[in-house]
Amino acid sequence: MSETPAQLGYRMPAEWDPHEATWLTWPHNKEDWPGKFAPIPWVYAEIIRHLHPGEKIHLLVQDAAAEKSVRNLLRKVGVDLGQIRFFPIPTDRVWVRDYGPIFVKNAAGDVGFTHWQFNAWAKYDNWKRDTLVPTEINAVLKLPSWQPGLVLEGGSIEVNGAGVLVTTEECLLSPIQARNPQLDRAGIESAFAQYLGIERVVWLGNGIQGDDTHGHVDDLTRFTDARTLVTVIEPNRADPNHAPLEENLRRLQDLGKSFDVVTLPMPAPLVFRKQRLPASYANFYIGNEKVLVPTFNDANDRIALGILQDLFPKQQVVGIHAVDLVWGLGTLHCMSQQQPTRGNGGSYTVRGRK
């Protein structure tokens, strides 16, 4: 299409706007959880068990044989397979947030999506199947789509559905990250405006230790309604996360009265095979009926769940054990992508305070 989504009145909705479905990719690449793959399919089954009563699950599987195996496993945990739509589309990894469609919607309730390029965070060689996923999906969905011709991962951005986007300098502006070295800050903000309908970009600094993506915002700071942000902090000054998270908090507080800022704790450092893992309560996923939050057998699990339940009074906040999952260097938000409901079912309303 010659016109951009914004020119046609589309913008990226907030995650809490009603979903038609949640997209997931069934785990298959054992190299992403070396020595710890066995529990991962059961974690996925638990996630689907919680989400599927409230919305459809669109599930990418490698092939027909994989679909049969997954159906059998989901039956064992009581999932209604009528709520699951299988898409036999081969992938390299499970992190569909980063390579899948980023959906947009207009005031008439029409849904389309943007198909950004994916290069596996400029770190891995096996990404060529992943970057084709939006095209493969749209052979079935047949939605309006746009290709900006730029690299962008869904986990690197957070929006409030009202024109504001939060991201990090480490991820999108660092010259060593090999996303879009031809673009400066203004160029990136222009792309957000054209393709996601963004009017204001809030730039944070750096991400947390162990983050394989170099600063994805979905481990740091999230909207819970159009004017409330939760951001993780680390009070232990000896922890390498302390300084960057304090800086991010300062930047958010400098926004003044535009936003309310609520802090979330971090779990104690989680290490496996001498590697610091990106364990963060900010990597939660907002479903239609439930908000799923990664937990880590940590004393702060209860505190984080309580804070988030207060911020999401209309949904049930549920902890998902993620000690095994995070060995793949991502958790609940990284592995999921929301598809908004078509029609006018809340796409331009704001939940919470006005």
mmCIF file of C-alpha atoms in Angstrom:
data_model
loop_
_atom_site.group_PDB
_atom_site.id
_atom_site.type_symbol
_atom_site.label_atom_id
_atom_site.label_comp_id
_atom_site.label_asym_id
_atom_site.label_seq_id
_atom_site.Cartn_x
_atom_site.Cartn_y
_atom_site.Cartn_z
ATOM 1 C CA MET A 1 0.000 0.000 0.000
ATOM 2 C CA SER A 2 1.265 3.469 -0.865
ATOM 3 C CA GLU A 3 -0.345 5.156 2.134
ATOM 4 C CA THR A 4 0.969 4.427 5.612
ATOM 5 C CA PRO A 5 -1.272 3.058 8.378
ATOM 6 C CA ALA A 6 -1.349 6.439 10.125
ATOM 7 C CA GLN A 7 -2.497 8.155 6.936
ATOM 8 C CA LEU A 8 -5.371 5.681 6.838
ATOM 9 C CA GLY A 9 -6.271 6.228 10.494
ATOM 10 C CA TYR A 10 -4.665 3.105 11.973
ATOM 11 C CA ARG A 11 -2.688 2.953 15.190
ATOM 12 C CA MET A 12 -1.374 0.260 17.501
ATOM 13 C CA PRO A 13 -3.927 -0.496 20.248
ATOM 14 C CA ALA A 14 -3.021 -1.030 23.879
ATOM 15 C CA GLU A 15 -2.512 -4.599 25.039
ATOM 16 C CA TRP A 16 -5.545 -4.421 27.337
ATOM 17 C CA ASP A 17 -7.899 -3.605 24.469
ATOM 18 C CA PRO A 18 -10.085 -6.604 23.606
ATOM 19 C CA HIS A 19 -8.279 -9.451 21.851
ATOM 20 C CA GLU A 20 -9.608 -11.644 19.117
ATOM 21 C CA ALA A 21 -6.733 -14.000 19.851
ATOM 22 C CA THR A 22 -3.326 -14.464 21.397
ATOM 23 C CA TRP A 23 -0.572 -15.733 19.095
ATOM 24 C CA LEU A 24 1.913 -18.284 20.438
ATOM 25 C CA THR A 25 4.553 -20.511 18.851
ATOM 26 C CA TRP A 26 4.809 -24.011 20.274
ATOM 27 C CA PRO A 27 8.357 -24.695 21.580
ATOM 28 C CA HIS A 28 10.522 -26.950 19.432
ATOM 29 C CA ASN A 29 14.090 -25.610 19.369
ATOM 30 C CA LYS A 30 15.900 -27.442 22.157
ATOM 31 C CA GLU A 31 18.957 -25.224 21.710
ATOM 32 C CA ASP A 32 17.000 -22.353 23.264
ATOM 33 C CA TRP A 33 16.736 -24.286 26.559
ATOM 34 C CA PRO A 34 19.890 -26.434 26.512
ATOM 35 C CA GLY A 35 19.620 -29.192 29.075
ATOM 36 C CA LYS A 36 16.267 -27.880 30.308
ATOM 37 C CA PHE A 37 13.803 -28.327 27.452
ATOM 38 C CA ALA A 38 11.644 -31.091 28.959
ATOM 39 C CA PRO A 39 9.427 -28.857 31.178
ATOM 40 C CA ILE A 40 8.942 -26.111 28.587
ATOM 41 C CA PRO A 41 5.990 -27.634 26.656
ATOM 42 C CA TRP A 42 4.179 -28.086 29.971
ATOM 43 C CA VAL A 43 4.756 -24.415 30.834
ATOM 44 C CA TYR A 44 3.209 -23.485 27.480
ATOM 45 C CA ALA A 45 0.269 -25.767 28.161
ATOM 46 C CA GLU A 46 -0.291 -24.038 31.507
ATOM 47 C CA ILE A 47 -0.229 -20.621 29.828
ATOM 48 C CA ILE A 48 -2.770 -21.754 27.222
ATOM 49 C CA ARG A 49 -4.941 -23.309 29.954
ATOM 50 C CA HIS A 50 -5.238 -19.913 31.634
ATOM 51 C CA LEU A 51 -5.723 -17.791 28.504
ATOM 52 C CA HIS A 52 -8.028 -19.868 26.330
ATOM 53 C CA PRO A 53 -11.301 -19.437 28.261
ATOM 54 C CA GLY A 54 -11.104 -15.705 27.532
ATOM 55 C CA GLU A 55 -9.885 -15.668 23.935
ATOM 56 C CA LYS A 56 -8.849 -17.788 21.000
ATOM 57 C CA ILE A 57 -5.286 -19.085 20.841
ATOM 58 C CA HIS A 58 -3.616 -18.935 17.444
ATOM 59 C CA LEU A 59 -0.824 -21.478 17.711
ATOM 60 C CA LEU A 60 2.072 -21.840 15.294
ATOM 61 C CA VAL A 61 3.377 -25.407 15.000
ATOM 62 C CA GLN A 62 6.129 -26.830 12.828
ATOM 63 C CA ASP A 63 3.984 -29.275 10.854
ATOM 64 C CA ALA A 64 1.003 -31.653 10.979
ATOM 65 C CA ALA A 65 2.870 -34.190 13.102
ATOM 66 C CA ALA A 66 3.675 -31.506 15.669
ATOM 67 C CA GLU A 67 0.037 -30.407 15.717
ATOM 68 C CA LYS A 68 -1.095 -33.928 16.562
ATOM 69 C CA SER A 69 1.384 -34.146 19.433
ATOM 70 C CA VAL A 70 0.378 -30.735 20.787
ATOM 71 C CA ARG A 71 -3.315 -31.602 20.636
ATOM 72 C CA ASN A 72 -2.677 -34.682 22.757
ATOM 73 C CA LEU A 73 -0.712 -32.717 25.336
ATOM 74 C CA LEU A 74 -3.297 -29.932 25.594
ATOM 75 C CA ARG A 75 -6.067 -32.470 26.120
ATOM 76 C CA LYS A 76 -4.172 -33.796 29.140
ATOM 77 C CA VAL A 77 -4.368 -30.424 30.881
ATOM 78 C CA GLY A 78 -8.030 -29.848 30.075
ATOM 79 C CA VAL A 79 -7.756 -27.321 27.253
ATOM 80 C CA ASP A 80 -10.834 -26.912 25.027
ATOM 81 C CA LEU A 81 -9.347 -27.515 21.580
ATOM 82 C CA GLY A 82 -12.237 -25.614 20.033
ATOM 83 C CA GLN A 83 -10.526 -22.472 21.300
ATOM 84 C CA ILE A 84 -7.232 -23.327 19.568
ATOM 85 C CA ARG A 85 -6.517 -22.605 15.911
ATOM 86 C CA PHE A 86 -3.403 -24.313 14.609
ATOM 87 C CA PHE A 87 -1.179 -22.766 11.946
ATOM 88 C CA PRO A 88 1.402 -25.208 10.482
ATOM 89 C CA ILE A 89 4.079 -22.583 9.833
ATOM 90 C CA PRO A 90 7.738 -23.540 10.449
ATOM 91 C CA THR A 91 9.695 -21.198 12.735
ATOM 92 C CA ASP A 92 13.206 -20.929 14.106
ATOM 93 C CA ARG A 93 12.258 -19.892 17.643
ATOM 94 C CA VAL A 94 9.224 -19.281 19.830
ATOM 95 C CA TRP A 95 9.520 -15.541 20.443
ATOM 96 C CA VAL A 96 6.600 -14.473 18.265
ATOM 97 C CA ARG A 97 6.418 -11.082 19.994
ATOM 98 C CA ASP A 98 9.578 -10.159 18.123
ATOM 99 C CA TYR A 99 8.979 -11.595 14.648
ATOM 100 C CA GLY A 100 5.199 -11.860 14.363
ATOM 101 C CA PRO A 101 2.732 -9.252 13.093
ATOM 102 C CA ILE A 102 2.366 -6.029 15.041
ATOM 103 C CA PHE A 103 -1.332 -5.294 14.694
ATOM 104 C CA VAL A 104 -2.935 -1.906 14.108
ATOM 105 C CA LYS A 105 -6.567 -0.819 14.134
ATOM 106 C CA ASN A 106 -8.619 2.170 13.007
ATOM 107 C CA ALA A 107 -11.627 3.939 14.501
ATOM 108 C CA ALA A 108 -13.990 1.955 12.281
ATOM 109 C CA GLY A 109 -12.726 -1.243 13.881
ATOM 110 C CA ASP A 110 -10.743 -2.480 10.869
ATOM 111 C CA VAL A 111 -7.639 -4.481 11.789
ATOM 112 C CA GLY A 112 -4.397 -4.732 9.821
ATOM 113 C CA PHE A 113 -0.793 -5.329 10.711
ATOM 114 C CA THR A 114 2.739 -4.097 10.157
ATOM 115 C CA HIS A 115 5.414 -6.562 9.043
ATOM 116 C CA TRP A 116 8.805 -5.382 10.241
ATOM 117 C CA GLN A 117 12.054 -7.133 9.422
ATOM 118 C CA PHE A 118 13.578 -9.519 11.944
ATOM 119 C CA ASN A 119 17.271 -10.419 12.164
ATOM 120 C CA ALA A 120 17.333 -12.438 15.421
ATOM 121 C CA TRP A 121 18.540 -9.451 17.434
ATOM 122 C CA ALA A 122 21.660 -9.358 15.191
ATOM 123 C CA LYS A 123 23.003 -12.285 17.218
ATOM 124 C CA TYR A 124 21.963 -15.575 15.593
ATOM 125 C CA ASP A 125 22.123 -17.051 12.112
ATOM 126 C CA ASN A 126 18.833 -18.947 12.118
ATOM 127 C CA TRP A 127 16.103 -16.351 11.629
ATOM 128 C CA LYS A 128 14.991 -16.632 8.010
ATOM 129 C CA ARG A 129 11.875 -18.675 8.760
ATOM 130 C CA ASP A 130 10.881 -16.349 11.572
ATOM 131 C CA THR A 131 11.042 -13.202 9.467
ATOM 132 C CA LEU A 132 8.585 -14.742 6.974
ATOM 133 C CA VAL A 133 5.962 -15.567 9.608
ATOM 134 C CA PRO A 134 3.754 -12.471 9.109
ATOM 135 C CA THR A 135 3.530 -13.199 5.379
ATOM 136 C CA GLU A 136 2.682 -16.844 6.043
ATOM 137 C CA ILE A 137 0.042 -15.866 8.581
ATOM 138 C CA ASN A 138 -1.579 -13.407 6.212
ATOM 139 C CA ALA A 139 -2.011 -16.065 3.564
ATOM 140 C CA VAL A 140 -4.781 -17.199 5.947
ATOM 141 C CA LEU A 141 -5.940 -13.970 7.624
ATOM 142 C CA LYS A 142 -5.852 -11.782 4.478
ATOM 143 C CA LEU A 143 -5.649 -8.497 6.400
ATOM 144 C CA PRO A 144 -4.315 -5.164 5.157
ATOM 145 C CA SER A 145 -0.570 -5.132 5.806
ATOM 146 C CA TRP A 146 2.383 -2.788 5.511
ATOM 147 C CA GLN A 147 6.139 -3.443 5.375
ATOM 148 C CA PRO A 148 8.173 -0.495 6.702
ATOM 149 C CA GLY A 149 11.437 -2.093 5.522
ATOM 150 C CA LEU A 150 13.005 -1.604 8.955
ATOM 151 C CA VAL A 151 14.094 -3.949 11.736
ATOM 152 C CA LEU A 152 11.875 -3.845 14.817
ATOM 153 C CA GLU A 153 10.997 -6.388 17.495
ATOM 154 C CA GLY A 154 7.685 -6.190 19.291
ATOM 155 C CA GLY A 155 9.386 -6.569 22.669
ATOM 156 C CA SER A 156 11.315 -3.345 22.098
ATOM 157 C CA ILE A 157 8.205 -1.152 22.218
ATOM 158 C CA GLU A 158 5.367 -0.524 24.676
ATOM 159 C CA VAL A 159 2.280 1.561 23.804
ATOM 160 C CA ASN A 160 -0.699 2.957 25.674
ATOM 161 C CA GLY A 161 -3.095 2.890 22.708
ATOM 162 C CA ALA A 162 -3.429 6.679 22.906
ATOM 163 C CA GLY A 163 -0.392 7.652 20.856
ATOM 164 C CA VAL A 164 2.444 7.176 23.369
ATOM 165 C CA LEU A 165 5.269 4.646 22.927
ATOM 166 C CA VAL A 166 8.097 3.742 25.320
ATOM 167 C CA THR A 167 11.381 2.223 24.126
ATOM 168 C CA THR A 168 15.094 2.222 25.016
ATOM 169 C CA GLU A 169 18.179 3.871 23.610
ATOM 170 C CA GLU A 170 20.215 0.723 24.191
ATOM 171 C CA CYS A 171 18.029 -1.290 21.853
ATOM 172 C CA LEU A 172 17.195 1.139 19.072
ATOM 173 C CA LEU A 173 19.907 3.811 19.116
ATOM 174 C CA SER A 174 23.110 1.964 19.963
ATOM 175 C CA PRO A 175 25.249 1.689 16.785
ATOM 176 C CA ILE A 176 26.466 -1.785 17.779
ATOM 177 C CA GLN A 177 23.001 -3.354 17.805
ATOM 178 C CA ALA A 178 22.700 -3.464 13.997
ATOM 179 C CA ARG A 179 18.979 -2.782 13.880
ATOM 180 C CA ASN A 180 18.707 0.306 11.705
ATOM 181 C CA PRO A 181 22.094 2.083 11.756
ATOM 182 C CA GLN A 182 20.923 4.425 8.978
ATOM 183 C CA LEU A 183 18.321 5.975 11.290
ATOM 184 C CA ASP A 184 18.779 8.474 14.080
ATOM 185 C CA ARG A 185 16.316 9.204 16.857
ATOM 186 C CA ALA A 186 14.178 11.409 14.626
ATOM 187 C CA GLY A 187 14.089 8.765 11.892
ATOM 188 C CA ILE A 188 12.932 6.067 14.291
ATOM 189 C CA GLU A 189 10.263 8.326 15.758
ATOM 190 C CA SER A 190 9.063 9.124 12.243
ATOM 191 C CA ALA A 191 8.685 5.414 11.457
ATOM 192 C CA PHE A 192 6.679 4.913 14.657
ATOM 193 C CA ALA A 193 4.417 7.812 13.701
ATOM 194 C CA GLN A 194 3.828 6.543 10.163
ATOM 195 C CA TYR A 195 3.311 2.856 10.876
ATOM 196 C CA LEU A 196 2.005 2.665 14.457
ATOM 197 C CA GLY A 197 0.225 6.013 14.804
ATOM 198 C CA ILE A 198 2.565 7.217 17.560
ATOM 199 C CA GLU A 199 2.542 10.879 18.570
ATOM 200 C CA ARG A 200 5.039 10.808 21.444
ATOM 201 C CA VAL A 201 8.057 8.581 22.132
ATOM 202 C CA VAL A 202 9.466 8.198 25.652
ATOM 203 C CA TRP A 203 13.104 7.093 25.592
ATOM 204 C CA LEU A 204 14.537 5.085 28.464
ATOM 205 C CA GLY A 205 18.225 4.208 28.754
ATOM 206 C CA ASN A 206 19.458 0.657 29.242
ATOM 207 C CA GLY A 207 17.958 -2.747 29.962
ATOM 208 C CA ILE A 208 18.630 -5.426 32.555
ATOM 209 C CA GLN A 209 21.453 -7.912 32.946
ATOM 210 C CA GLY A 210 21.069 -11.147 30.992
ATOM 211 C CA ASP A 211 18.785 -9.614 28.365
ATOM 212 C CA ASP A 212 19.700 -11.299 25.085
ATOM 213 C CA THR A 213 18.007 -8.518 23.110
ATOM 214 C CA HIS A 214 20.027 -5.580 24.469
ATOM 215 C CA GLY A 215 17.444 -3.535 26.245
ATOM 216 C CA HIS A 216 13.925 -4.650 25.372
ATOM 217 C CA VAL A 217 11.460 -2.438 27.190
ATOM 218 C CA ASP A 218 9.104 -5.303 28.076
ATOM 219 C CA ASP A 219 11.551 -6.354 30.801
ATOM 220 C CA LEU A 220 11.586 -2.815 32.197
ATOM 221 C CA THR A 221 8.532 -0.616 31.911
ATOM 222 C CA ARG A 222 4.912 -1.324 30.952
ATOM 223 C CA PHE A 223 1.651 0.578 30.675
ATOM 224 C CA THR A 224 -1.240 -0.704 32.774
ATOM 225 C CA ASP A 225 -3.639 1.956 31.530
ATOM 226 C CA ALA A 226 -3.270 4.979 29.285
ATOM 227 C CA ARG A 227 -1.539 7.064 31.941
ATOM 228 C CA THR A 228 -0.053 4.542 34.401
ATOM 229 C CA LEU A 229 3.389 3.010 33.985
ATOM 230 C CA VAL A 230 4.955 0.271 36.091
ATOM 231 C CA THR A 231 8.733 0.135 36.081
ATOM 232 C CA VAL A 232 11.130 -2.289 37.766
ATOM 233 C CA ILE A 233 13.695 -1.116 40.305
ATOM 234 C CA GLU A 234 16.616 -2.767 42.085
ATOM 235 C CA PRO A 235 17.425 -1.200 45.490
ATOM 236 C CA ASN A 236 20.617 -3.218 45.977
ATOM 237 C CA ARG A 237 23.363 -0.824 44.904
ATOM 238 C CA ALA A 238 25.795 -3.698 44.435
ATOM 239 C CA ASP A 239 23.594 -5.239 41.752
ATOM 240 C CA PRO A 240 24.500 -4.144 38.201
ATOM 241 C CA ASN A 241 20.810 -3.544 37.527
ATOM 242 C CA HIS A 242 20.597 -0.833 40.182
ATOM 243 C CA ALA A 243 22.035 2.113 38.242
ATOM 244 C CA PRO A 244 20.276 1.628 34.874
ATOM 245 C CA LEU A 245 16.919 0.996 36.522
ATOM 246 C CA GLU A 246 17.321 4.085 38.723
ATOM 247 C CA GLU A 247 18.070 6.117 35.600
ATOM 248 C CA ASN A 248 14.972 4.769 33.858
ATOM 249 C CA LEU A 249 12.859 5.624 36.891
ATOM 250 C CA ARG A 250 14.266 9.164 36.930
ATOM 251 C CA ARG A 251 13.381 9.647 33.267
ATOM 252 C CA LEU A 252 9.828 8.515 33.884
ATOM 253 C CA GLN A 253 9.459 10.761 36.920
ATOM 254 C CA ASP A 254 10.729 13.675 34.827
ATOM 255 C CA LEU A 255 7.649 13.294 32.628
ATOM 256 C CA GLY A 256 5.762 15.135 35.350
ATOM 257 C CA LYS A 257 2.020 14.876 35.795
ATOM 258 C CA SER A 258 1.441 13.284 32.389
ATOM 259 C CA PHE A 259 1.802 9.801 33.881
ATOM 260 C CA ASP A 260 1.552 8.008 37.182
ATOM 261 C CA VAL A 261 4.615 5.856 37.840
ATOM 262 C CA VAL A 262 4.423 2.734 40.008
ATOM 263 C CA THR A 263 7.501 0.673 40.883
ATOM 264 C CA LEU A 264 7.801 -3.105 40.744
ATOM 265 C CA PRO A 265 10.508 -5.039 42.596
ATOM 266 C CA MET A 266 12.989 -7.297 40.871
ATOM 267 C CA PRO A 267 13.465 -10.913 41.946
ATOM 268 C CA ALA A 268 16.796 -11.874 43.423
ATOM 269 C CA PRO A 269 19.415 -12.596 40.744
ATOM 270 C CA LEU A 270 18.623 -15.833 38.928
ATOM 271 C CA VAL A 271 21.635 -17.692 37.542
ATOM 272 C CA PHE A 272 21.895 -20.943 35.621
ATOM 273 C CA ARG A 273 25.151 -22.430 34.360
ATOM 274 C CA LYS A 274 26.938 -19.271 35.540
ATOM 275 C CA GLN A 275 24.731 -17.060 33.341
ATOM 276 C CA ARG A 276 22.614 -14.223 34.755
ATOM 277 C CA LEU A 277 19.082 -14.587 33.421
ATOM 278 C CA PRO A 278 16.657 -11.751 32.531
ATOM 279 C CA ALA A 279 14.114 -12.493 35.252
ATOM 280 C CA SER A 280 11.658 -9.608 35.523
ATOM 281 C CA TYR A 281 8.075 -9.222 36.698
ATOM 282 C CA ALA A 282 7.569 -6.587 33.984
ATOM 283 C CA ASN A 283 7.384 -9.338 31.359
ATOM 284 C CA PHE A 284 3.714 -9.958 32.125
ATOM 285 C CA TYR A 285 1.043 -10.530 29.469
ATOM 286 C CA ILE A 286 -2.394 -8.877 29.551
ATOM 287 C CA GLY A 287 -5.120 -11.263 28.371
ATOM 288 C CA ASN A 288 -8.823 -10.546 28.075
ATOM 289 C CA GLU A 289 -9.653 -12.128 31.433
ATOM 290 C CA LYS A 290 -6.297 -12.747 33.094
ATOM 291 C CA VAL A 291 -2.950 -11.034 33.451
ATOM 292 C CA LEU A 292 -0.195 -13.656 33.489
ATOM 293 C CA VAL A 293 2.917 -12.727 35.464
ATOM 294 C CA PRO A 294 6.220 -14.644 35.529
ATOM 295 C CA THR A 295 7.220 -15.816 39.004
ATOM 296 C CA PHE A 296 10.568 -17.115 40.175
ATOM 297 C CA ASN A 297 10.158 -18.853 43.556
ATOM 298 C CA ASP A 298 11.192 -15.537 45.070
ATOM 299 C CA ALA A 299 10.015 -13.585 48.098
ATOM 300 C CA ASN A 300 9.089 -10.697 45.801
ATOM 301 C CA ASP A 301 6.698 -12.844 43.755
ATOM 302 C CA ARG A 302 3.856 -12.113 46.166
ATOM 303 C CA ILE A 303 4.620 -8.381 46.245
ATOM 304 C CA ALA A 304 4.707 -8.079 42.456
ATOM 305 C CA LEU A 305 1.471 -10.030 42.045
ATOM 306 C CA GLY A 306 -0.235 -7.792 44.604
ATOM 307 C CA ILE A 307 0.884 -4.575 42.914
ATOM 308 C CA LEU A 308 -0.292 -5.775 39.532
ATOM 309 C CA GLN A 309 -3.630 -7.033 40.869
ATOM 310 C CA ASP A 310 -4.298 -3.543 42.227
ATOM 311 C CA LEU A 311 -3.518 -2.094 38.786
ATOM 312 C CA PHE A 312 -5.713 -4.606 36.942
ATOM 313 C CA PRO A 313 -8.888 -4.770 39.072
ATOM 314 C CA LYS A 314 -11.001 -6.153 36.205
ATOM 315 C CA GLN A 315 -8.751 -9.118 35.484
ATOM 316 C CA GLN A 316 -7.417 -11.947 37.570
ATOM 317 C CA VAL A 317 -3.643 -11.745 38.023
ATOM 318 C CA VAL A 318 -2.063 -15.209 37.856
ATOM 319 C CA GLY A 319 1.537 -16.189 38.508
ATOM 320 C CA ILE A 320 3.214 -18.563 36.052
ATOM 321 C CA HIS A 321 6.295 -20.400 37.274
ATOM 322 C CA ALA A 322 9.063 -19.149 34.957
ATOM 323 C CA VAL A 323 12.337 -20.379 36.480
ATOM 324 C CA ASP A 324 12.672 -22.914 33.662
ATOM 325 C CA LEU A 325 11.161 -20.692 30.974
ATOM 326 C CA VAL A 326 13.568 -17.803 31.538
ATOM 327 C CA TRP A 327 16.533 -20.064 30.707
ATOM 328 C CA GLY A 328 15.394 -19.392 27.123
ATOM 329 C CA LEU A 329 16.159 -15.703 27.896
ATOM 330 C CA GLY A 330 12.535 -14.622 27.724
ATOM 331 C CA THR A 331 9.213 -15.244 29.438
ATOM 332 C CA LEU A 332 5.501 -14.504 29.017
ATOM 333 C CA HIS A 333 5.412 -11.257 27.077
ATOM 334 C CA CYS A 334 8.277 -12.253 24.794
ATOM 335 C CA MET A 335 6.462 -15.430 23.716
ATOM 336 C CA SER A 336 3.030 -13.905 22.992
ATOM 337 C CA GLN A 337 1.412 -11.382 20.652
ATOM 338 C CA GLN A 338 -2.101 -9.995 20.885
ATOM 339 C CA GLN A 339 -4.439 -9.676 17.897
ATOM 340 C CA PRO A 340 -7.122 -7.021 18.513
ATOM 341 C CA THR A 341 -10.800 -7.705 18.079
ATOM 342 C CA ARG A 342 -12.316 -6.439 14.845
ATOM 343 C CA GLY A 343 -15.150 -3.954 15.146
ATOM 344 C CA ASN A 344 -15.652 -1.204 17.683
ATOM 345 C CA GLY A 345 -15.420 -3.372 20.795
ATOM 346 C CA GLY A 346 -13.288 -1.009 22.831
ATOM 347 C CA SER A 347 -10.442 -0.332 20.446
ATOM 348 C CA TYR A 348 -10.489 3.389 21.148
ATOM 349 C CA THR A 349 -11.601 3.368 24.761
ATOM 350 C CA VAL A 350 -9.214 3.792 27.660
ATOM 351 C CA ARG A 351 -9.402 1.479 30.658
ATOM 352 C CA GLY A 352 -8.861 3.040 34.031
ATOM 353 C CA ARG A 353 -8.438 6.732 34.867
ATOM 354 C CA LYS A 354 -9.170 9.415 32.300
#
